Amino acid sequence: MQVGLQMKLKAMLWDIPDSQRLEIANNILSNPVETFRESDELFIKALNSLKWYELTKLLGKQNLLVLLTDTTIRKLYPVQRRTYYTNARRLLSKYSVSTSGQSA
């Protein structure tokens, strides 16, 4: 999945100069949470470009829940995508498991 995901990330970054594209894609693969925390713009691109399965595999459900803030969701377009991720965040918060192993 790593190679396919790297190709999707590079395609997602089409508007970034070639010299930086591979470096950013590798940063996302090696440390996605920190990379997306530092750049809301990159996280929004990922939300618009990657499938739900790829996002949860890359970030983990707990980290995805933390990154899906109201501010981030409001920046998504179209409205249906905002609704999708608002519902996804609600479901993640309802069904996510805390680090102690008990339901959150």
XYZ file of N, CA and C in Angstrom:
312
model
N 0.828 -1.195 0.000
C 0.000 0.000 0.000
C 0.871 1.256 0.000
N 2.068 1.169 0.559
C 2.950 2.317 0.689
C 3.257 2.960 -0.671
N 3.564 2.130 -1.686
C 3.902 2.670 -3.007
C 2.680 3.333 -3.635
N 1.527 2.674 -3.570
C 0.302 3.250 -4.118
C -0.081 4.534 -3.412
N 0.080 4.550 -2.111
C -0.247 5.741 -1.335
C 0.723 6.872 -1.663
N 1.987 6.536 -1.841
C 2.963 7.566 -2.200
C 2.606 8.195 -3.549
N 2.156 7.371 -4.489
C 1.744 7.894 -5.797
C 0.532 8.824 -5.653
N -0.430 8.439 -4.811
C -1.605 9.290 -4.585
C -1.211 10.608 -3.920
N -0.283 10.523 -2.974
C 0.167 11.738 -2.296
C 0.867 12.675 -3.275
N 1.706 12.122 -4.131
C 2.388 12.956 -5.122
C 1.377 13.595 -6.073
N 0.351 12.848 -6.463
C -0.695 13.403 -7.329
C -1.484 14.489 -6.595
N -1.719 14.277 -5.304
C -2.438 15.238 -4.482
C -1.674 16.563 -4.404
N -0.365 16.485 -4.503
C 0.498 17.658 -4.370
C 0.878 18.251 -5.729
N 0.022 18.103 -6.706
C 0.308 18.519 -8.082
C 0.699 19.987 -8.208
N 0.206 20.830 -7.313
C 0.461 22.269 -7.420
C 1.718 22.722 -6.673
N 2.468 21.763 -6.149
C 3.714 22.055 -5.444
C 4.868 21.737 -6.397
N 5.914 22.551 -6.412
C 7.040 22.293 -7.321
C 7.601 20.873 -7.163
N 8.027 20.304 -8.285
C 8.560 18.936 -8.296
C 9.647 18.723 -7.253
N 10.483 19.717 -7.065
C 11.602 19.582 -6.133
C 11.137 19.352 -4.695
N 9.939 19.791 -4.357
C 9.423 19.648 -2.991
C 8.405 18.518 -2.849
N 7.814 18.112 -3.955
C 6.707 17.149 -3.922
C 7.090 15.822 -3.261
N 8.193 15.223 -3.675
C 8.610 13.932 -3.131
C 8.952 14.048 -1.650
N 9.617 15.127 -1.278
C 9.986 15.337 0.126
C 8.737 15.444 1.013
N 7.755 16.197 0.564
C 6.522 16.355 1.342
C 5.774 15.027 1.425
N 5.694 14.298 0.314
C 5.023 12.989 0.318
C 5.714 12.043 1.293
N 7.037 12.042 1.310
C 7.776 11.184 2.244
C 7.568 11.618 3.688
N 7.478 12.930 3.925
C 7.195 13.425 5.280
C 5.818 12.964 5.746
N 4.855 13.003 4.842
C 3.506 12.551 5.193
C 3.526 11.066 5.532
N 4.243 10.274 4.749
C 4.305 8.829 4.997
C 5.051 8.499 6.284
N 6.113 9.231 6.585
C 6.920 8.903 7.760
C 6.350 9.471 9.055
N 5.721 10.635 8.982
C 5.171 11.254 10.191
C 3.911 12.046 9.833
N 2.835 11.336 9.486
C 1.634 12.016 8.983
C 0.968 12.953 9.988
N 0.904 12.548 11.235
C 0.196 13.362 12.229
C 0.876 14.718 12.386
N 2.180 14.700 12.566
C 2.914 15.953 12.747
C 2.872 16.810 11.479
N 3.000 16.180 10.328
C 2.964 16.918 9.060
C 1.616 17.602 8.869
N 0.531 16.874 9.129
C -0.801 17.458 8.968
C -1.112 18.468 10.062
N -0.563 18.273 11.245
C -0.773 19.237 12.328
C -0.100 20.569 11.981
N 1.056 20.492 11.315
C 1.791 21.701 10.934
C 1.167 22.413 9.737
N 0.477 21.652 8.873
C -0.080 22.256 7.660
C -1.526 21.826 7.457
N -2.421 22.703 7.838
C -3.849 22.462 7.647
C -4.163 22.278 6.162
N -3.458 23.022 5.321
C -3.668 22.943 3.872
C -3.377 21.530 3.349
N -2.302 20.912 3.819
C -1.978 19.546 3.394
C -3.029 18.558 3.887
N -3.504 18.745 5.105
C -4.519 17.842 5.649
C -5.818 17.953 4.852
N -6.201 19.155 4.489
C -7.412 19.349 3.688
C -7.251 18.691 2.320
N -6.069 18.809 1.729
C -5.811 18.125 0.456
C -5.965 16.619 0.626
N -5.465 16.092 1.735
C -5.587 14.650 1.986
C -7.051 14.256 2.158
N -7.818 15.048 2.881
C -9.239 14.754 3.064
C -9.981 14.757 1.733
N -9.563 15.624 0.828
C -10.203 15.713 -0.479
C -9.700 14.667 -1.466
N -8.536 14.093 -1.222
C -7.907 13.212 -2.207
C -7.877 11.739 -1.832
N -7.797 11.425 -0.552
C -7.634 10.038 -0.123
C -8.959 9.437 0.322
N -9.050 8.143 0.218
C -10.242 7.424 0.677
C -10.190 7.294 2.197
N -11.358 7.103 2.782
C -11.465 6.972 4.232
C -10.537 5.877 4.753
N -10.508 4.740 4.088
C -9.657 3.625 4.500
C -8.185 4.053 4.516
N -7.765 4.793 3.509
C -6.371 5.240 3.435
C -6.050 6.232 4.551
N -6.981 7.110 4.847
C -6.774 8.081 5.927
C -6.651 7.393 7.281
N -7.538 6.432 7.549
C -7.479 5.751 8.846
C -6.240 4.876 8.950
N -5.823 4.287 7.850
C -4.613 3.461 7.845
C -3.372 4.335 8.064
N -3.349 5.494 7.437
C -2.213 6.403 7.525
C -2.106 7.062 8.899
N -3.230 7.525 9.429
C -3.227 8.330 10.648
C -3.634 7.575 11.906
N -4.481 6.583 11.757
C -5.090 5.947 12.920
C -6.344 6.711 13.302
N -7.306 6.016 13.850
C -8.601 6.639 14.148
C -8.499 7.728 15.211
N -7.704 7.492 16.242
C -7.573 8.489 17.312
C -6.970 9.790 16.783
N -5.911 9.666 15.990
C -5.262 10.861 15.435
C -6.168 11.574 14.443
N -6.904 10.809 13.668
C -7.842 11.408 12.719
C -8.903 12.207 13.468
N -9.380 11.666 14.561
C -10.364 12.368 15.386
C -9.796 13.693 15.897
N -8.554 13.691 16.337
C -7.918 14.909 16.849
C -7.738 15.950 15.740
N -7.381 15.500 14.547
C -7.121 16.423 13.440
C -8.394 16.979 12.800
N -9.506 16.271 12.938
C -10.766 16.717 12.328
C -11.442 17.771 13.213
N -10.912 18.966 13.180
C -11.461 20.052 13.991
C -12.573 20.771 13.222
N -13.367 21.553 13.936
C -14.408 22.359 13.289
C -13.804 23.281 12.232
N -12.678 23.885 12.564
C -12.019 24.805 11.639
C -11.635 24.102 10.347
N -11.074 22.918 10.458
C -10.674 22.152 9.275
C -11.891 21.753 8.460
N -12.904 21.251 9.117
C -14.107 20.795 8.411
C -14.784 21.954 7.685
N -14.791 23.138 8.287
C -15.407 24.307 7.642
C -14.702 24.704 6.348
N -13.443 24.342 6.199
C -12.676 24.688 4.997
C -12.908 23.721 3.840
N -13.628 22.627 4.088
C -13.865 21.637 3.038
C -14.960 22.098 2.089
N -14.838 21.679 0.850
C -15.823 22.004 -0.173
C -16.006 20.765 -1.022
N -17.188 20.446 -1.408
C -18.490 21.086 -1.245
C -19.107 20.785 0.125
N -20.298 21.292 0.330
C -21.005 21.142 1.603
C -21.163 19.670 1.979
N -21.388 18.811 1.001
C -21.570 17.380 1.280
C -20.327 16.782 1.939
N -19.157 17.265 1.545
C -17.919 16.760 2.144
C -17.825 17.210 3.599
N -18.263 18.437 3.884
C -18.283 18.910 5.273
C -19.206 18.039 6.114
N -20.370 17.734 5.567
C -21.329 16.880 6.279
C -20.738 15.497 6.514
N -20.088 14.945 5.504
C -19.472 13.616 5.594
C -18.461 13.568 6.744
N -17.563 14.555 6.792
C -16.524 14.538 7.822
C -17.046 14.963 9.195
N -18.096 15.752 9.250
C -18.736 16.046 10.535
C -19.323 14.763 11.115
N -20.008 14.002 10.274
C -20.567 12.720 10.720
C -19.468 11.720 11.058
N -18.407 11.706 10.268
C -17.289 10.798 10.540
C -16.666 11.117 11.896
N -16.476 12.397 12.185
C -15.905 12.791 13.476
C -16.832 12.387 14.627
N -18.119 12.583 14.425
C -19.088 12.197 15.457
C -19.015 10.696 15.729
N -18.963 9.905 14.670
C -18.883 8.452 14.837
C -17.553 8.027 15.447
N -16.468 8.653 15.040
C -15.167 8.335 15.631
C -15.164 8.623 17.128
N -15.738 9.748 17.519
C -15.751 10.094 18.942
C -16.652 9.154 19.730
N -17.677 8.653 19.091
C -18.607 7.753 19.765
C -18.033 6.350 19.918
N -17.331 5.875 18.890
C -16.885 4.487 18.874
C -15.391 4.288 19.052
N -14.633 5.356 19.193
C -13.187 5.178 19.329
C -12.857 4.614 20.701
N -11.754 3.904 20.734
C -11.309 3.265 21.972
C -10.168 4.091 22.534
N -10.233 4.367 23.818
C -9.169 5.134 24.444
C -7.918 4.270 24.566
N -6.797 4.892 24.899
C -5.533 4.168 24.998
C -5.532 3.173 26.145
N -6.409 3.330 27.105
C -6.482 2.382 28.211
C -7.283 1.142 27.849
N -7.903 1.144 26.664
C -8.655 -0.019 26.213
C -10.130 0.039 26.546
N -10.570 1.107 27.193
C -11.978 1.255 27.521
C -12.624 2.178 26.510
N -13.916 2.035 26.311
C -14.618 2.898 25.358
C -14.527 4.340 25.798
N -14.361 5.203 24.821
C -14.253 6.631 25.126
C -15.616 7.249 25.278
